[in-house]
Structure formats: C-alpha cells, structure tokens
Amino acid sequence: MKLANKVALVTGAAQGIGKGIAQTFAAEGADVIINDVRCSEKTDELADWIRQQGRRAIVVQADVTKRDEVEAMVERGWDELGSIDILVNNAGIETIIPFLELTDEQWSDVTTVNLKSGWLCSQIFCRRAVAAKRQGAIVNIGSIQAAKVLPGRTHYAPSKLAIEALTRNVSAEMAPLGIRVNCIHPGLIETPMIDWVMKSPDLLPMVLAQISMGRPGQPCEIGSVAAFLASEEARYVTGQSFYVDGGWQGK
Ligand code: NAP
C-alpha cells in the first residue's frame, strides 16, 4: 500500500473528486480527515466507509477560506490522529458568468475558494509540519481550464491557472524542509459539479468529442494519481502540474 501509516487531510471531501481521493487514500492505507464546508450524512457515510477499510477517519466541518477554522481543523487532526502528512487542496466552486456581467463579489467568491484557500491551507499545514519537524506532501487540484477556454469562466479559469504558480512557488520554499507540492489538473470528471453537463444532450457529445479517450473520468482516477504524488514513489517530484483528462488538453 502506497500510503500506509500516513494521515491525509482532504478538503471538500463530502462528494465528487474529494470523496474519490479520500476513498483511494484509505484503500492505500491512509487515515483520513474528511473536510467540507457543510458536514452531513454524506461525510458521515464516507467516514464509516473508511473505518470499514480498517482506517481511522474524522469529519471536520470548516470553511477553507477562514484562517481560524482551518487552524482549528489542523490542530484537531494532529490531536486526534497524531500527525497530518498529506494535504489535498480540493475544495472548489465553479460558476458560469459572462465576462461583461461578472461582479466584484462573484470574482471574489470564486477566487477566494479556489485559490486563496490553497495558499491558506498549505501555509497552516506547512507551519504545523515544520514545527513538528515532519516531512509531507501537498496535492493541489487545479483544472483543465488552466489550459482550455470555456465560456463564462474569466474568474474560474485564472483561479485554476494560478494554482500552478502557487504549486511551483510553495514547492520551492518547502523542498528544503522536506515538503513536496504538486498539482493535478482534472479534465471532465463525473461529479455533482458537472451534473448539468452530463445531463445535457447537446453539450455532452460536444465535450466528449474533444477528449481523446471519449469519456468522462471518475473521481477514483484522480485519486490514484493523487495517491502516487503523495507517496514515496514520487519522492523526487515537486513543483509539477499534471493534466489527468483522458487526453483533452493535448488534443
Ligand atoms: P463538487 O462535487 O462540487 O465538490 C466540491 C466540494 O467542495 C463540495 O462538497 C463543496 O461543498 C466543497 N466546498 C466548497 N466550498 C468549500 C469551502 N469553502 N470549504 C470547504 N469545502 C468547500 O466538485 P468536484 O467536481 O468534486 O470538484 C472538486 C475540485 O476539482 C474543485 O476544485 C473543482 O474546481 C475541480 N475540478 C473539477 C472538475 C470536474 O469535472 N468535476 C474538473 C476540473 C477541476 P458544497 O457543495 O456544500 O458547496
């Protein structure tokens, strides 16, 4: 197992890609801190599933854009599980608003959740790991939209492209301290976020035609790459961004 005896914090893990990553990590031997902004039966069921795999799991409700809530979450993880070795900055939101109509507030909402949270959670995770003299790994979740233009994403796409720069810059400062930082740019992954695409008889064929493999990805297919990047197998990999998109970006 790639992640035996590791503790991972996955943000936005109630559903979708975060849930898939949490499940993959548990199957690879990790204990998991399941975070989401709203905790519910979905997060409780995921925690039960992880415990059934023989791993430990705790659910922590926290808004990843709020420093005090993230600090409390990280402290709780260390107190209850003894360490946090891996952080996955997955929480994100997407809205579709034409450029000429986009308001300051809409720009701020999306960039704060998608970009600021990655910086904030990474800083708090790293400060705690460095204080404990522990090594670690961060996996940031970007998007295919770092490279592809889709309509109405003049706020979302820059927030995701900037995660690449965040990844490179945090990785450079943290490498001497033993913390690696990498980024995955998912393509079309079947989650509640893109339910409307999957249900659109007009849009779905147009999108699938651009993907070399001709199908959407599944959350566990992001999870397996995240597990590799978080594991010792990737010990010489840092500061990199990887498209996991069935061949969409390169087509
Ligand atoms: P999703 O199904 O909407 O799940 C995202 C989760 O993040 C939700 O449970 C959401 O909670 C939570 N969240 C939102 N704001 C938060 C906050 N401030 N603090 C903590 N949790 C928060 O989305 P997904 O498709 O799994 O996407 C996961 C990540 O992959 C996102 O960063 C997204 O941009 C990226 N991505 C997705 C795709 C795709 O095709 N699905 C493609 C490229 C990139 P609520 O639902 O309660 O708001």
XYZ file of C-alpha atoms and ligand atoms in Angstrom:
299
model
C 0.000 0.000 0.000
C 1.366 3.397 -1.072
C 0.163 5.437 1.914
C 0.424 3.068 4.879
C 0.756 4.872 8.225
C 0.081 8.282 6.656
C -2.623 10.752 7.695
C -4.242 12.795 4.922
C -6.445 15.877 5.092
C -8.739 16.180 2.058
C -10.735 19.402 1.687
C -14.169 19.464 0.068
C -14.439 15.701 0.505
C -18.199 15.325 1.015
C -18.673 14.355 -2.615
C -17.103 14.242 -6.050
C -13.339 14.277 -6.565
C -12.566 14.886 -2.869
C -14.590 11.840 -1.882
C -12.855 9.759 -4.566
C -9.444 10.879 -3.310
C -10.378 10.117 0.318
C -11.548 6.616 -0.659
C -8.451 5.912 -2.760
C -6.145 7.137 0.014
C -7.895 4.925 2.587
C -7.600 1.931 0.231
C -3.858 2.741 0.017
C -3.561 2.627 3.810
C -4.036 6.256 4.893
C -6.138 7.593 7.754
C -8.271 10.468 6.508
C -9.508 13.803 7.817
C -12.652 14.476 5.805
C -13.317 18.193 5.468
C -16.219 20.035 3.961
C -17.919 23.374 4.465
C -21.152 21.570 5.320
C -20.999 18.215 7.029
C -23.952 15.887 6.693
C -24.876 12.249 6.271
C -22.613 12.278 3.166
C -19.474 12.957 5.208
C -20.597 10.565 7.971
C -21.174 7.785 5.429
C -17.739 8.373 3.911
C -16.149 8.208 7.374
C -17.999 4.925 8.052
C -16.778 3.521 4.709
C -13.179 4.440 5.550
C -13.448 2.833 9.002
C -14.783 -0.312 7.336
C -11.491 -0.439 5.385
C -9.708 -0.583 8.746
C -8.502 3.014 8.649
C -9.225 5.904 11.004
C -11.423 8.783 9.818
C -12.662 12.019 11.339
C -15.064 14.557 9.867
C -14.218 18.221 10.345
C -16.594 20.937 9.200
C -14.605 24.025 8.234
C -14.697 26.731 5.598
C -11.280 26.516 3.944
C -11.276 30.261 3.257
C -11.292 31.077 7.011
C -7.943 31.023 8.811
C -9.346 30.355 12.288
C -11.427 27.416 11.051
C -8.514 25.857 9.131
C -6.142 26.289 12.089
C -8.659 24.593 14.385
C -9.110 21.764 11.851
C -5.360 21.155 11.553
C -4.916 21.182 15.335
C -7.779 18.706 15.730
C -6.202 16.414 13.133
C -2.851 16.438 14.943
C -4.534 15.938 18.349
C -6.781 13.052 17.273
C -4.668 11.297 14.616
C -1.137 12.190 15.732
C 0.052 13.945 12.553
C -1.008 15.226 9.160
C 1.368 14.012 6.441
C -0.632 14.863 3.315
C -2.842 17.810 2.378
C -5.118 17.734 -0.670
C -6.426 21.185 -1.574
C -9.507 20.024 -3.437
C -12.398 22.273 -2.303
C -13.568 24.458 -5.149
C -16.568 26.138 -6.714
C -17.439 26.963 -10.300
C -19.911 29.494 -11.645
C -20.528 30.428 -15.257
C -20.993 34.160 -15.791
C -20.280 36.168 -18.960
C -17.254 38.461 -18.586
C -19.222 41.685 -19.135
C -21.683 40.762 -16.373
C -19.232 39.471 -13.751
C -19.340 41.450 -10.470
C -16.556 42.108 -7.954
C -18.314 39.842 -5.484
C -18.616 36.951 -7.966
C -14.904 37.256 -8.855
C -14.000 37.309 -5.187
C -16.220 34.336 -4.236
C -14.625 32.024 -6.806
C -11.012 33.144 -6.471
C -11.198 33.048 -2.667
C -12.428 29.452 -2.506
C -10.356 28.144 -5.407
C -7.059 29.985 -4.921
C -6.780 31.718 -1.554
C -7.855 28.544 0.268
C -4.997 26.599 -1.327
C -2.482 29.161 -0.114
C -4.064 29.397 3.348
C -4.435 25.653 3.980
C -0.921 25.000 2.634
C 0.616 27.630 4.926
C -1.163 26.294 8.029
C -0.353 22.655 7.113
C 3.323 23.500 6.470
C 3.773 25.626 9.592
C 2.470 22.761 11.747
C 4.579 20.128 9.950
C 7.746 22.247 10.132
C 7.165 22.926 13.854
C 6.962 19.145 14.378
C 9.972 18.529 12.073
C 7.817 16.310 9.864
C 8.032 15.834 6.120
C 4.936 15.902 3.951
C 3.228 16.273 0.603
C 0.611 18.633 -0.800
C -1.555 17.882 -3.828
C -3.429 20.856 -5.276
C -6.438 20.372 -7.534
C -6.480 22.762 -10.488
C -8.485 22.271 -13.685
C -8.245 21.590 -17.407
C -9.414 25.199 -17.633
C -5.884 26.287 -16.764
C -5.253 25.439 -20.438
C -8.637 25.419 -22.223
C -11.061 28.292 -22.736
C -14.693 27.591 -21.861
C -17.338 30.353 -21.974
C -18.120 32.362 -18.828
C -15.024 31.332 -16.861
C -12.966 34.579 -16.737
C -12.920 34.211 -12.940
C -12.742 30.398 -12.593
C -10.004 29.752 -15.191
C -7.497 32.292 -13.774
C -8.077 30.900 -10.269
C -7.107 27.446 -11.546
C -4.129 28.534 -13.669
C -2.783 30.467 -10.667
C -2.718 27.216 -8.678
C 0.147 26.126 -10.940
C 2.183 29.164 -9.871
C 1.206 28.596 -6.242
C 2.354 24.982 -6.566
C 5.735 25.940 -8.048
C 6.429 28.728 -5.567
C 5.377 26.875 -2.405
C 7.307 23.812 -3.598
C 10.499 25.870 -3.990
C 10.332 27.226 -0.432
C 9.254 23.945 1.131
C 11.563 21.491 -0.675
C 14.495 22.145 1.696
C 12.122 21.410 4.587
C 11.012 18.072 3.115
C 7.542 19.004 1.887
C 6.708 18.314 -1.757
C 3.949 20.194 -3.614
C 2.322 19.116 -6.878
C -0.857 19.854 -8.805
C -3.392 17.814 -10.768
C -5.493 19.470 -13.454
C -8.561 17.238 -13.873
C -10.498 17.154 -17.137
C -14.214 16.293 -17.204
C -14.773 14.206 -14.083
C -18.190 12.790 -13.263
C -19.199 14.626 -10.064
C -22.155 16.717 -8.863
C -20.290 19.846 -10.073
C -20.692 18.819 -13.709
C -24.029 17.030 -13.395
C -25.549 19.633 -15.702
C -23.010 18.769 -18.445
C -23.627 15.028 -18.072
C -27.397 15.645 -18.401
C -27.164 17.943 -21.438
C -27.932 16.047 -24.660
C -26.391 18.903 -26.712
C -23.294 19.814 -24.702
C -22.109 16.373 -23.564
C -21.331 14.976 -27.068
C -19.516 18.212 -27.968
C -17.294 17.947 -24.887
C -16.656 14.207 -25.263
C -15.624 14.768 -28.894
C -12.715 16.903 -27.596
C -11.485 14.187 -25.213
C -9.187 11.635 -26.876
C -10.478 8.807 -24.704
C -14.073 9.833 -25.482
C -15.400 9.513 -21.936
C -15.506 11.443 -18.653
C -13.143 10.445 -15.879
C -14.151 9.083 -12.491
C -13.130 10.592 -9.125
C -11.027 7.495 -8.297
C -8.978 8.171 -11.463
C -7.913 11.478 -9.905
C -7.476 9.669 -6.590
C -4.942 7.198 -7.982
C -2.727 9.964 -9.397
C -3.062 11.952 -6.153
C -2.029 8.844 -4.183
C 1.063 8.447 -6.356
C 2.030 12.122 -5.956
C 1.517 11.942 -2.182
C 3.523 8.735 -1.862
C 7.200 7.874 -1.533
C 7.108 6.685 -5.154
C 7.027 10.373 -6.139
C 9.794 11.408 -3.721
C 11.763 13.225 -6.472
C 8.696 15.011 -7.912
C 7.826 18.530 -6.780
C 6.518 21.780 -8.241
C 4.825 19.988 -11.139
C 1.335 20.139 -12.639
C -0.223 17.134 -14.390
C -3.244 17.014 -16.677
C -5.400 13.996 -15.825
C -8.012 14.428 -18.510
C -8.219 11.442 -20.864
C -6.246 13.406 -23.450
C -8.333 16.602 -23.575
C -5.592 19.184 -23.003
C -3.292 17.735 -25.636
C -5.931 17.406 -28.373
P -18.139 19.215 -6.125
O -18.827 17.938 -6.454
O -18.928 20.486 -6.162
O -17.430 19.061 -4.686
C -16.729 20.139 -4.124
C -16.890 20.094 -2.629
O -16.170 21.217 -2.062
C -18.351 20.259 -2.196
O -18.687 19.285 -1.223
C -18.379 21.664 -1.637
O -19.369 21.868 -0.646
C -16.982 21.786 -1.052
N -16.629 23.170 -0.765
C -16.973 24.283 -1.467
N -16.528 25.395 -0.850
C -15.888 24.981 0.272
C -15.238 25.657 1.337
N -15.166 26.998 1.356
N -14.693 24.923 2.340
C -14.765 23.564 2.327
N -15.394 22.872 1.351
C -15.948 23.566 0.334
O -16.900 19.453 -7.105
P -15.877 18.404 -7.794
O -16.299 18.261 -9.201
O -15.681 17.222 -6.941
O -14.586 19.326 -7.793
C -13.522 19.183 -6.858
C -12.373 20.057 -7.325
O -11.982 19.647 -8.645
C -12.721 21.540 -7.429
O -11.615 22.320 -7.036
C -13.008 21.728 -8.908
O -12.797 23.059 -9.318
C -12.009 20.761 -9.515
N -12.342 20.285 -10.868
C -13.444 19.553 -11.115
C -13.687 19.085 -12.411
C -14.854 18.222 -12.776
O -15.057 17.945 -13.973
N -15.648 17.741 -11.824
C -12.807 19.424 -13.430
C -11.681 20.193 -13.147
C -11.449 20.614 -11.845
P -20.821 22.450 -1.090
O -21.329 21.560 -2.180
O -21.613 22.378 0.166
O -20.555 23.850 -1.566
